Structure formats: C-alpha cells, structure tokens
Amino acid sequence: MLKIVTIIGARPQFVKAAALSRAFDKCEKVNEILVHTGQHYHDNLSKIFFSQLDLATPKYNLQVGSASQGYQTSQMLSKIEDLLIAEQPDCVLVYGDTNSTLAGALAAVKLHIPIVHVEAGLRSYNNSQPEEVNRILTDRISDLLFVPSQASADNLLKESIESHKIHIVGDIMYDVVKLFENQCETSSILADLNLPAKSYLVATIHRAENTASDNLINIFEAFNSLSTEQNIVIPLHPRTHRRLVECSFNINPAIKIIEPLGFFDMMKLVKNSKLVITDSGGLQKEAFYHKVPCITLREVTEWKELIESGWNVLLNPNAMSDIATFINRMENITPEWNNPYGEGKTADLIAAKILNTYHL
C-alpha cells in the first residue's frame, strides 16, 4: 500500500480532494491520510463540505485558524513536520496555492519526502499576490506536477522544471462539477431565496488584495449602485464581512447578503445566475463549467484560457465605474464553449500516474 499524506485547509481543496480521494479508494492501493490545517474553519467553509461531498474525516485537524501570512504558515509548517515524522509517508500531496499548500510542501521537502502538487504550473505573474508566491515555491520543490493545461506546462518549462516531472491531466474541478451534478440539482437555494433562474447576479469577494485595501469600498459602492437595477446575491466571506464592519460600510438592503454556502447550494446558485462577479480563482472556472459569463475583479488571472474563451473578462477593482458597461457586454455575448481543461477524468489520471511512479 502506498501511504499518502494529503494536506488540505481551504474550501477549494476540500472540493478537489473529494474527487481524488474517490479515485484512490477505487484503486485500493492507497492509504490516504487527510490533514486539515484549519485555514478555513468557519462551518460553511469547512465542515459542510466534508459531509456533503462524503469526504473522510481528517485524521489530523491542526486548527491553525486565521492569522497573518507568516504566523499562519509557520504554525502549519511546524505541526505538519511533526505529523510527517510520525507517519513516515511515501509522499505528500498538496493542492493549489494556499498557505496550507506551501506549508505542506516545505515540511515535506525538509524531510526528503516526495511532493505531489495538483493544480501546478498556474501563473498570474503578479508576485504581490500571496497565492502566486505559494505556487512558484511549491512548484520548484515538487516531484510530480499535475497541470491543467499545456499553457501551465509551458510555464513550468520556462522556469527550467524538468519535463519528466510535468503531467497534463486537466482540471480536477471539472471532475467535481460532473461528479456532483445531480446532487446540486436537488438544492432548494433558489426557492429559499425566492430567486427565479437567470434573474440575478452572484458576487463573491475575499482575496487579500481586495479586502485589505480601498478596493473593497470601491467594489461595494459599485454593488450598491448596481442594486438599483440588478438583483445581486452575495455569499459573504467572513474576512470580507469583518473588513466591511471595520469600515462601517452600509450595504444597500436591496442586495441579498447571505452566509457562505455549501457546495451544492453554491453550484445551484451559480448555474442559474445570469452572471458571476468574483475575485476567486475557483469560481471563475465553476462559472465557466456551467456556461455562465464571469467578470473577474482582478488585474490578472492565472486561468488565462478562460479569458481567451470569451466567457471571462478582467476588470480592475480601481475601475468599478465601468462595471455596468462590462455587465451589459457579458450579458449579451454567446461565445462558443470549448473546455480547455480535459474531460472530467483528471482524478483517475492523477491516481494512475502516482501509482505508476511508485510501481504499484
């Protein structure tokens, strides 16, 4: 049996792990040990995903919680190192670009344990984003790098990562969307919120560059203005809520502010919206997979294929006065839909390659 320690800590990682853990279970040759760092600890950003997606209870919950970048990462690193020494796994698997990702990879490399990075090779080329730094450092020290597209592979090759480490497998989030499609349809979220399909916009804001700056006020002032003409639903991230309270910002009562949603409710809400406005990397893709146009409130995105597809457009948060024009533009386009991120078999491809690498 191959012993894999999988490090997860944030909502997108719980979702991706649901697909890959199933693939490991099917092959019956993997003993996977889940470690939850506690980076996302709010029940609606953590606990509900384990129950809905039938994800095994983590053997370890490090309960690190919210803190500064340096303190949070250091606490994770120390605690992960201790458990890796105790478990002695064959490899450590990390997802994406969070502090949990970097801490898991650093702990493993210091102990000479091979690292598997799922969703490797993405680049925004904006080092002011913590996620970009996490990606670059994790990719540099990983032994198996599973990338979603040729462009991601090319990014790694440009950085002199050896080609034999790089494997194009598609995007595991597409696996998840397909895997839970029927369950998402059972959600009653539209009825609960009294929302007819295609009558509303979904907006989410949570990234540090938007919540820890004047961007947040620019964004929510624009949302207040939009709400006189558009139905807007905002599942409000705890960090964003705290910042708005600190700023004493008053949100227009016409905007539907709701708690963060579980996976099924969120997918039903996105699928039936007419447009998504977000700064999330994951939600850009989820909108695309449901054929919903998206406006991304960032200067750059690591998911460049979505921009090229015409289904996603970037809007600088400093230019929120243009949001109505962008909405009108995106609501009136019907670009061709071609998925550049595989066929929804990414988890099986990853599991097979890991087993092949370790001769199982």
mmCIF file of C-alpha atoms in Angstrom:
data_model
loop_
_atom_site.group_PDB
_atom_site.id
_atom_site.type_symbol
_atom_site.label_atom_id
_atom_site.label_comp_id
_atom_site.label_asym_id
_atom_site.label_seq_id
_atom_site.Cartn_x
_atom_site.Cartn_y
_atom_site.Cartn_z
ATOM 1 C CA MET A 1 0.000 0.000 0.000
ATOM 2 C CA LEU A 2 1.167 3.485 -0.883
ATOM 3 C CA LYS A 3 0.926 5.848 2.075
ATOM 4 C CA ILE A 4 -0.007 9.392 1.046
ATOM 5 C CA VAL A 5 -0.470 12.326 3.400
ATOM 6 C CA THR A 6 -2.810 14.854 1.776
ATOM 7 C CA ILE A 7 -2.744 18.422 3.083
ATOM 8 C CA ILE A 8 -5.950 20.446 2.766
ATOM 9 C CA GLY A 9 -7.150 23.567 4.508
ATOM 10 C CA ALA A 10 -9.404 25.710 2.316
ATOM 11 C CA ARG A 11 -12.767 25.289 0.596
ATOM 12 C CA PRO A 12 -11.387 24.664 -2.929
ATOM 13 C CA GLN A 13 -9.069 21.980 -1.584
ATOM 14 C CA PHE A 14 -11.887 20.124 0.162
ATOM 15 C CA VAL A 15 -13.794 20.055 -3.118
ATOM 16 C CA LYS A 16 -10.844 18.805 -5.179
ATOM 17 C CA ALA A 17 -9.945 16.198 -2.569
ATOM 18 C CA ALA A 18 -13.457 14.758 -2.849
ATOM 19 C CA ALA A 19 -12.697 13.664 -6.418
ATOM 20 C CA LEU A 20 -9.137 12.427 -5.941
ATOM 21 C CA SER A 21 -9.857 10.587 -2.684
ATOM 22 C CA ARG A 22 -12.576 8.666 -4.531
ATOM 23 C CA ALA A 23 -10.068 7.710 -7.217
ATOM 24 C CA PHE A 24 -7.648 6.483 -4.552
ATOM 25 C CA ASP A 25 -10.427 4.446 -2.925
ATOM 26 C CA LYS A 26 -11.274 2.788 -6.249
ATOM 27 C CA CYS A 27 -7.731 1.568 -6.884
ATOM 28 C CA GLU A 28 -7.465 0.034 -3.377
ATOM 29 C CA LYS A 29 -3.700 0.509 -3.342
ATOM 30 C CA VAL A 30 -3.517 3.779 -1.431
ATOM 31 C CA ASN A 31 -3.663 4.538 2.265
ATOM 32 C CA GLU A 32 -4.538 8.231 2.229
ATOM 33 C CA ILE A 33 -4.226 10.242 5.425
ATOM 34 C CA LEU A 34 -6.066 13.563 5.334
ATOM 35 C CA VAL A 35 -4.674 16.537 7.218
ATOM 36 C CA HIS A 36 -6.869 19.620 7.693
ATOM 37 C CA THR A 37 -4.759 22.637 8.607
ATOM 38 C CA GLY A 38 -7.772 24.648 9.768
ATOM 39 C CA GLN A 39 -7.016 27.536 7.413
ATOM 40 C CA HIS A 40 -10.755 27.694 6.685
ATOM 41 C CA TYR A 41 -12.522 26.929 9.958
ATOM 42 C CA HIS A 42 -15.989 28.523 9.533
ATOM 43 C CA ASP A 43 -18.514 25.655 9.310
ATOM 44 C CA ASN A 44 -19.860 26.894 5.962
ATOM 45 C CA LEU A 45 -16.321 26.997 4.557
ATOM 46 C CA SER A 46 -15.199 23.698 6.042
ATOM 47 C CA LYS A 47 -17.387 21.211 7.922
ATOM 48 C CA ILE A 48 -20.305 21.263 5.486
ATOM 49 C CA PHE A 49 -18.038 20.261 2.593
ATOM 50 C CA PHE A 50 -16.884 17.094 4.336
ATOM 51 C CA SER A 51 -20.461 15.987 4.986
ATOM 52 C CA GLN A 52 -21.869 16.947 1.572
ATOM 53 C CA LEU A 53 -19.016 15.559 -0.524
ATOM 54 C CA ASP A 54 -18.638 12.406 1.569
ATOM 55 C CA LEU A 55 -15.029 13.266 2.304
ATOM 56 C CA ALA A 56 -13.418 11.226 5.082
ATOM 57 C CA THR A 57 -12.897 12.908 8.428
ATOM 58 C CA PRO A 58 -9.282 14.093 8.557
ATOM 59 C CA LYS A 59 -7.011 12.099 10.839
ATOM 60 C CA TYR A 60 -5.417 15.386 11.862
ATOM 61 C CA ASN A 61 -7.025 18.804 12.325
ATOM 62 C CA LEU A 62 -4.304 21.326 13.076
ATOM 63 C CA GLN A 63 -6.799 24.106 13.955
ATOM 64 C CA VAL A 64 -4.422 26.858 12.892
ATOM 65 C CA GLY A 65 -7.204 29.307 12.073
ATOM 66 C CA SER A 66 -6.886 32.846 10.777
ATOM 67 C CA ALA A 67 -3.674 34.821 11.329
ATOM 68 C CA SER A 68 -1.044 36.826 9.487
ATOM 69 C CA GLN A 69 0.565 35.194 6.462
ATOM 70 C CA GLY A 70 3.839 34.491 8.256
ATOM 71 C CA TYR A 71 2.388 33.281 11.542
ATOM 72 C CA GLN A 72 -0.232 31.073 9.907
ATOM 73 C CA THR A 73 2.280 29.441 7.562
ATOM 74 C CA SER A 74 4.838 28.907 10.322
ATOM 75 C CA GLN A 75 2.283 27.245 12.605
ATOM 76 C CA MET A 76 1.211 24.915 9.815
ATOM 77 C CA LEU A 77 4.809 24.108 8.909
ATOM 78 C CA SER A 78 5.738 23.146 12.453
ATOM 79 C CA LYS A 79 2.658 20.995 13.030
ATOM 80 C CA ILE A 80 2.837 19.281 9.629
ATOM 81 C CA GLU A 81 6.510 18.472 10.190
ATOM 82 C CA ASP A 82 5.660 16.722 13.469
ATOM 83 C CA LEU A 83 2.952 14.563 11.939
ATOM 84 C CA LEU A 84 5.072 13.671 8.895
ATOM 85 C CA ILE A 85 7.823 12.440 11.195
ATOM 86 C CA ALA A 86 5.225 10.308 12.977
ATOM 87 C CA GLU A 87 3.520 8.984 9.827
ATOM 88 C CA GLN A 88 6.555 8.486 7.528
ATOM 89 C CA PRO A 89 4.502 8.633 4.286
ATOM 90 C CA ASP A 90 5.733 7.673 0.819
ATOM 91 C CA CYS A 91 4.722 11.109 -0.464
ATOM 92 C CA VAL A 92 2.874 14.293 0.469
ATOM 93 C CA LEU A 93 0.098 15.621 -1.785
ATOM 94 C CA VAL A 94 -0.872 19.290 -1.883
ATOM 95 C CA TYR A 95 -3.467 21.229 -3.882
ATOM 96 C CA GLY A 96 -3.390 24.670 -5.420
ATOM 97 C CA ASP A 97 -1.834 27.781 -3.949
ATOM 98 C CA THR A 98 -2.827 28.431 -0.337
ATOM 99 C CA ASN A 99 -0.638 28.768 2.741
ATOM 100 C CA SER A 100 -1.602 25.164 3.521
ATOM 101 C CA THR A 101 -0.112 24.170 0.164
ATOM 102 C CA LEU A 102 3.199 25.877 0.811
ATOM 103 C CA ALA A 103 3.480 24.704 4.416
ATOM 104 C CA GLY A 104 2.847 21.095 3.411
ATOM 105 C CA ALA A 105 5.407 21.234 0.622
ATOM 106 C CA LEU A 106 8.080 22.894 2.780
ATOM 107 C CA ALA A 107 7.607 20.407 5.609
ATOM 108 C CA ALA A 108 7.916 17.508 3.163
ATOM 109 C CA VAL A 109 10.991 18.744 1.309
ATOM 110 C CA LYS A 110 12.871 19.375 4.566
ATOM 111 C CA LEU A 111 12.239 15.729 5.491
ATOM 112 C CA HIS A 112 13.157 14.469 1.993
ATOM 113 C CA ILE A 113 9.615 13.216 1.342
ATOM 114 C CA PRO A 114 8.474 13.399 -2.324
ATOM 115 C CA ILE A 115 5.869 16.082 -3.079
ATOM 116 C CA VAL A 116 2.890 15.777 -5.430
ATOM 117 C CA HIS A 117 1.385 19.120 -6.499
ATOM 118 C CA VAL A 118 -2.106 19.056 -8.008
ATOM 119 C CA GLU A 119 -3.005 22.200 -9.998
ATOM 120 C CA ALA A 120 0.621 23.087 -10.653
ATOM 121 C CA GLY A 121 2.022 25.486 -13.232
ATOM 122 C CA LEU A 122 -0.531 28.287 -12.954
ATOM 123 C CA ARG A 123 0.902 31.783 -13.136
ATOM 124 C CA SER A 124 -0.612 35.249 -12.828
ATOM 125 C CA TYR A 125 2.859 36.847 -12.911
ATOM 126 C CA ASN A 126 1.848 39.118 -10.054
ATOM 127 C CA ASN A 127 4.116 38.426 -7.094
ATOM 128 C CA SER A 128 2.154 40.794 -4.868
ATOM 129 C CA GLN A 129 -0.453 38.025 -4.604
ATOM 130 C CA PRO A 130 0.393 35.567 -1.796
ATOM 131 C CA GLU A 131 -1.050 32.770 -3.920
ATOM 132 C CA GLU A 132 1.436 33.435 -6.718
ATOM 133 C CA VAL A 133 4.388 33.137 -4.353
ATOM 134 C CA ASN A 134 2.925 29.921 -2.925
ATOM 135 C CA ARG A 135 2.566 28.457 -6.436
ATOM 136 C CA ILE A 136 6.087 29.282 -7.536
ATOM 137 C CA LEU A 137 7.764 27.958 -4.391
ATOM 138 C CA THR A 138 5.653 24.794 -4.277
ATOM 139 C CA ASP A 139 6.265 24.004 -7.943
ATOM 140 C CA ARG A 140 10.009 24.491 -7.532
ATOM 141 C CA ILE A 141 10.307 21.794 -4.852
ATOM 142 C CA SER A 142 7.680 19.314 -6.118
ATOM 143 C CA ASP A 143 8.495 15.926 -7.637
ATOM 144 C CA LEU A 144 5.247 15.298 -9.531
ATOM 145 C CA LEU A 145 3.490 18.334 -11.014
ATOM 146 C CA PHE A 146 -0.032 17.784 -12.335
ATOM 147 C CA VAL A 147 -1.038 20.699 -14.552
ATOM 148 C CA PRO A 148 -4.465 21.562 -16.019
ATOM 149 C CA SER A 149 -3.328 22.663 -19.490
ATOM 150 C CA GLN A 150 -0.491 22.956 -21.975
ATOM 151 C CA ALA A 151 -0.072 26.618 -21.029
ATOM 152 C CA SER A 152 0.572 25.599 -17.416
ATOM 153 C CA ALA A 153 3.111 23.027 -18.557
ATOM 154 C CA ASP A 154 4.824 25.684 -20.669
ATOM 155 C CA ASN A 155 5.057 27.971 -17.639
ATOM 156 C CA LEU A 156 6.994 25.302 -15.770
ATOM 157 C CA LEU A 157 9.264 24.520 -18.693
ATOM 158 C CA LYS A 158 10.155 28.220 -18.934
ATOM 159 C CA GLU A 159 11.215 28.021 -15.288
ATOM 160 C CA SER A 160 13.502 25.061 -16.063
ATOM 161 C CA ILE A 161 11.358 22.464 -14.286
ATOM 162 C CA GLU A 162 12.325 19.069 -15.723
ATOM 163 C CA SER A 163 9.796 17.875 -18.290
ATOM 164 C CA HIS A 164 9.577 14.351 -16.833
ATOM 165 C CA LYS A 165 8.029 15.808 -13.662
ATOM 166 C CA ILE A 166 5.218 17.585 -15.551
ATOM 167 C CA HIS A 167 1.957 15.834 -16.458
ATOM 168 C CA ILE A 168 -1.013 17.445 -18.241
ATOM 169 C CA VAL A 169 -4.151 15.956 -16.694
ATOM 170 C CA GLY A 170 -6.848 18.656 -16.946
ATOM 171 C CA ASP A 171 -8.653 20.424 -14.123
ATOM 172 C CA ILE A 172 -9.873 18.311 -11.233
ATOM 173 C CA MET A 173 -12.644 20.850 -10.527
ATOM 174 C CA TYR A 174 -14.355 19.736 -13.723
ATOM 175 C CA ASP A 175 -14.386 16.201 -12.309
ATOM 176 C CA VAL A 176 -16.174 17.528 -9.241
ATOM 177 C CA VAL A 177 -18.756 19.503 -11.222
ATOM 178 C CA LYS A 178 -19.629 16.393 -13.229
ATOM 179 C CA LEU A 179 -19.460 14.058 -10.241
ATOM 180 C CA PHE A 180 -21.982 16.002 -8.152
ATOM 181 C CA GLU A 181 -24.155 17.427 -10.919
ATOM 182 C CA ASN A 182 -27.288 15.539 -9.853
ATOM 183 C CA GLN A 183 -26.885 16.366 -6.163
ATOM 184 C CA CYS A 184 -26.540 20.060 -6.979
ATOM 185 C CA GLU A 185 -29.870 19.970 -8.781
ATOM 186 C CA THR A 186 -31.594 18.876 -5.562
ATOM 187 C CA SER A 187 -30.617 22.114 -3.805
ATOM 188 C CA SER A 188 -33.536 24.325 -2.770
ATOM 189 C CA ILE A 189 -31.448 27.503 -2.628
ATOM 190 C CA LEU A 190 -33.392 29.320 -5.367
ATOM 191 C CA ALA A 191 -36.699 28.683 -3.637
ATOM 192 C CA ASP A 192 -35.201 29.556 -0.251
ATOM 193 C CA LEU A 193 -34.052 32.939 -1.585
ATOM 194 C CA ASN A 194 -37.136 33.446 -3.784
ATOM 195 C CA LEU A 195 -34.984 33.780 -6.905
ATOM 196 C CA PRO A 196 -36.218 32.872 -10.385
ATOM 197 C CA ALA A 197 -33.499 31.329 -12.542
ATOM 198 C CA LYS A 198 -31.432 33.787 -14.599
ATOM 199 C CA SER A 199 -32.833 36.790 -12.711
ATOM 200 C CA TYR A 200 -29.794 37.657 -10.592
ATOM 201 C CA LEU A 201 -26.031 38.131 -10.371
ATOM 202 C CA VAL A 202 -23.805 36.223 -7.936
ATOM 203 C CA ALA A 203 -20.879 38.145 -6.428
ATOM 204 C CA THR A 204 -18.081 36.962 -4.149
ATOM 205 C CA ILE A 205 -15.106 38.938 -2.818
ATOM 206 C CA HIS A 206 -12.480 37.504 -0.486
ATOM 207 C CA ARG A 207 -8.920 37.925 -1.785
ATOM 208 C CA ALA A 208 -6.437 39.848 0.342
ATOM 209 C CA GLU A 209 -5.645 42.391 -2.364
ATOM 210 C CA ASN A 210 -9.322 43.395 -2.388
ATOM 211 C CA THR A 211 -10.278 43.083 1.272
ATOM 212 C CA ALA A 212 -7.165 44.736 2.722
ATOM 213 C CA SER A 213 -7.275 47.867 0.587
ATOM 214 C CA ASP A 214 -9.515 50.650 -0.687
ATOM 215 C CA ASN A 215 -10.591 48.225 -3.401
ATOM 216 C CA LEU A 216 -13.184 46.813 -1.019
ATOM 217 C CA ILE A 217 -15.005 50.135 -0.709
ATOM 218 C CA ASN A 218 -14.795 50.724 -4.471
ATOM 219 C CA ILE A 219 -16.295 47.314 -5.119
ATOM 220 C CA PHE A 220 -19.154 47.552 -2.639
ATOM 221 C CA GLU A 221 -20.023 51.122 -3.604
ATOM 222 C CA ALA A 222 -20.380 49.817 -7.154
ATOM 223 C CA PHE A 223 -22.539 46.934 -5.911
ATOM 224 C CA ASN A 224 -24.771 49.414 -4.070
ATOM 225 C CA SER A 225 -25.237 51.411 -7.281
ATOM 226 C CA LEU A 226 -25.882 48.281 -9.336
ATOM 227 C CA SER A 227 -28.511 47.019 -6.921
ATOM 228 C CA THR A 228 -30.973 49.667 -8.127
ATOM 229 C CA GLU A 229 -31.103 47.839 -11.475
ATOM 230 C CA GLN A 230 -29.821 44.320 -10.791
ATOM 231 C CA ASN A 231 -30.670 41.595 -8.294
ATOM 232 C CA ILE A 232 -27.375 40.806 -6.563
ATOM 233 C CA VAL A 233 -26.708 37.861 -4.251
ATOM 234 C CA ILE A 234 -23.510 37.899 -2.189
ATOM 235 C CA PRO A 235 -22.450 34.877 -0.118
ATOM 236 C CA LEU A 236 -20.300 36.945 2.235
ATOM 237 C CA HIS A 237 -16.901 35.587 3.221
ATOM 238 C CA PRO A 238 -16.058 36.056 6.949
ATOM 239 C CA ARG A 239 -12.927 38.084 6.134
ATOM 240 C CA THR A 240 -14.918 40.404 3.872
ATOM 241 C CA HIS A 241 -17.625 40.800 6.487
ATOM 242 C CA ARG A 242 -15.068 41.765 9.144
ATOM 243 C CA ARG A 243 -13.495 44.378 6.893
ATOM 244 C CA LEU A 244 -16.855 45.924 5.992
ATOM 245 C CA VAL A 245 -17.738 46.168 9.677
ATOM 246 C CA GLU A 246 -14.360 47.771 10.413
ATOM 247 C CA CYS A 247 -15.018 50.311 7.651
ATOM 248 C CA SER A 248 -18.580 50.944 8.921
ATOM 249 C CA PHE A 249 -19.775 50.378 5.373
ATOM 250 C CA ASN A 250 -23.530 50.207 4.786
ATOM 251 C CA ILE A 251 -24.644 47.717 2.156
ATOM 252 C CA ASN A 252 -27.810 48.582 0.252
ATOM 253 C CA PRO A 253 -30.652 46.464 1.705
ATOM 254 C CA ALA A 254 -31.660 45.558 -1.858
ATOM 255 C CA ILE A 255 -28.586 43.314 -2.053
ATOM 256 C CA LYS A 256 -29.168 39.787 -0.753
ATOM 257 C CA ILE A 257 -26.346 39.158 1.724
ATOM 258 C CA ILE A 258 -26.208 35.503 2.750
ATOM 259 C CA GLU A 259 -23.876 33.219 4.700
ATOM 260 C CA PRO A 260 -21.220 31.270 2.760
ATOM 261 C CA LEU A 261 -22.891 28.300 1.092
ATOM 262 C CA GLY A 262 -22.152 24.606 0.900
ATOM 263 C CA PHE A 263 -21.007 23.183 -2.405
ATOM 264 C CA PHE A 264 -24.404 22.028 -3.706
ATOM 265 C CA ASP A 265 -26.186 25.291 -2.913
ATOM 266 C CA MET A 266 -23.367 27.369 -4.374
ATOM 267 C CA MET A 267 -23.268 25.399 -7.602
ATOM 268 C CA LYS A 268 -27.049 25.633 -7.990
ATOM 269 C CA LEU A 269 -26.872 29.381 -7.356
ATOM 270 C CA VAL A 270 -24.061 29.892 -9.882
ATOM 271 C CA LYS A 271 -25.559 27.646 -12.554
ATOM 272 C CA ASN A 272 -28.843 29.545 -12.518
ATOM 273 C CA SER A 273 -27.375 33.045 -12.336
ATOM 274 C CA LYS A 274 -27.098 35.263 -15.379
ATOM 275 C CA LEU A 275 -23.597 36.415 -14.472
ATOM 276 C CA VAL A 276 -20.898 35.933 -11.829
ATOM 277 C CA ILE A 277 -18.706 38.711 -10.400
ATOM 278 C CA THR A 278 -15.781 37.408 -8.364
ATOM 279 C CA ASP A 279 -12.135 37.633 -7.414
ATOM 280 C CA SER A 280 -11.955 33.883 -6.805
ATOM 281 C CA GLY A 281 -9.804 31.646 -8.960
ATOM 282 C CA GLY A 282 -12.077 28.656 -8.420
ATOM 283 C CA LEU A 283 -15.370 30.430 -9.037
ATOM 284 C CA GLN A 284 -14.133 31.693 -12.414
ATOM 285 C CA LYS A 285 -13.908 28.061 -13.501
ATOM 286 C CA GLU A 286 -17.129 26.964 -11.845
ATOM 287 C CA ALA A 287 -18.984 29.695 -13.730
ATOM 288 C CA PHE A 288 -17.324 28.603 -16.968
ATOM 289 C CA TYR A 289 -18.230 24.939 -16.450
ATOM 290 C CA HIS A 290 -21.863 25.987 -16.009
ATOM 291 C CA LYS A 291 -21.673 28.252 -19.088
ATOM 292 C CA VAL A 292 -22.248 31.415 -17.060
ATOM 293 C CA PRO A 293 -20.335 34.603 -18.034
ATOM 294 C CA CYS A 294 -17.930 35.931 -15.428
ATOM 295 C CA ILE A 295 -16.375 39.290 -14.563
ATOM 296 C CA THR A 296 -13.206 38.800 -12.528
ATOM 297 C CA LEU A 297 -12.281 41.734 -10.294
ATOM 298 C CA ARG A 298 -8.540 41.422 -10.655
ATOM 299 C CA GLU A 299 -5.812 42.863 -12.842
ATOM 300 C CA VAL A 300 -4.607 39.398 -13.851
ATOM 301 C CA THR A 301 -5.759 35.790 -13.625
ATOM 302 C CA GLU A 302 -3.881 32.526 -13.597
ATOM 303 C CA TRP A 303 -6.698 30.926 -15.622
ATOM 304 C CA LYS A 304 -5.796 32.647 -18.883
ATOM 305 C CA GLU A 305 -7.679 30.173 -21.071
ATOM 306 C CA LEU A 306 -10.947 31.481 -19.624
ATOM 307 C CA ILE A 307 -10.143 34.991 -20.835
ATOM 308 C CA GLU A 308 -9.244 33.629 -24.258
ATOM 309 C CA SER A 309 -12.539 31.715 -24.371
ATOM 310 C CA GLY A 310 -14.584 34.919 -24.098
ATOM 311 C CA TRP A 311 -16.524 33.639 -21.077
ATOM 312 C CA ASN A 312 -14.439 35.623 -18.595
ATOM 313 C CA VAL A 313 -13.231 39.224 -18.564
ATOM 314 C CA LEU A 314 -10.927 41.074 -16.172
ATOM 315 C CA LEU A 315 -11.949 44.344 -14.514
ATOM 316 C CA ASN A 316 -9.519 46.272 -12.331
ATOM 317 C CA PRO A 317 -11.180 46.978 -8.954
ATOM 318 C CA ASN A 318 -9.971 50.570 -9.328
ATOM 319 C CA ALA A 319 -12.215 50.898 -12.392
ATOM 320 C CA MET A 320 -15.525 49.819 -10.856
ATOM 321 C CA SER A 321 -17.267 52.754 -12.550
ATOM 322 C CA ASP A 322 -17.132 50.586 -15.688
ATOM 323 C CA ILE A 323 -18.930 47.617 -14.121
ATOM 324 C CA ALA A 324 -22.336 48.339 -15.687
ATOM 325 C CA THR A 325 -20.762 48.501 -19.149
ATOM 326 C CA PHE A 326 -18.963 45.216 -18.526
ATOM 327 C CA ILE A 327 -22.159 43.548 -17.313
ATOM 328 C CA ASN A 328 -24.065 44.676 -20.390
ATOM 329 C CA ARG A 329 -21.266 43.381 -22.599
ATOM 330 C CA MET A 330 -21.077 39.980 -20.904
ATOM 331 C CA GLU A 331 -24.849 39.500 -20.745
ATOM 332 C CA ASN A 332 -25.089 39.940 -24.493
ATOM 333 C CA ILE A 333 -22.401 37.537 -25.663
ATOM 334 C CA THR A 334 -22.742 33.907 -26.638
ATOM 335 C CA PRO A 335 -19.193 32.666 -27.192
ATOM 336 C CA GLU A 336 -18.522 29.128 -28.296
ATOM 337 C CA TRP A 337 -17.956 26.804 -25.348
ATOM 338 C CA ASN A 338 -14.898 24.565 -25.566
ATOM 339 C CA ASN A 339 -13.374 23.191 -22.384
ATOM 340 C CA PRO A 340 -9.561 23.512 -22.391
ATOM 341 C CA TYR A 341 -9.237 21.576 -19.139
ATOM 342 C CA GLY A 342 -9.919 17.960 -20.029
ATOM 343 C CA GLU A 343 -12.890 15.620 -19.984
ATOM 344 C CA GLY A 344 -13.572 15.243 -16.279
ATOM 345 C CA LYS A 345 -11.197 12.288 -15.777
ATOM 346 C CA THR A 346 -8.408 14.180 -14.056
ATOM 347 C CA ALA A 347 -8.599 12.353 -10.719
ATOM 348 C CA ASP A 348 -8.228 8.935 -12.348
ATOM 349 C CA LEU A 349 -5.272 10.160 -14.420
ATOM 350 C CA ILE A 350 -3.545 11.534 -11.319
ATOM 351 C CA ALA A 351 -4.122 8.374 -9.274
ATOM 352 C CA ALA A 352 -2.837 6.161 -12.089
ATOM 353 C CA LYS A 353 0.309 8.238 -12.564
ATOM 354 C CA ILE A 354 1.113 8.291 -8.854
ATOM 355 C CA LEU A 355 0.746 4.519 -8.631
ATOM 356 C CA ASN A 356 2.844 4.040 -11.759
ATOM 357 C CA THR A 357 5.552 6.314 -10.378
ATOM 358 C CA TYR A 358 5.762 4.245 -7.213
ATOM 359 C CA HIS A 359 5.472 0.933 -9.137
ATOM 360 C CA LEU A 360 2.148 -0.178 -7.679
#
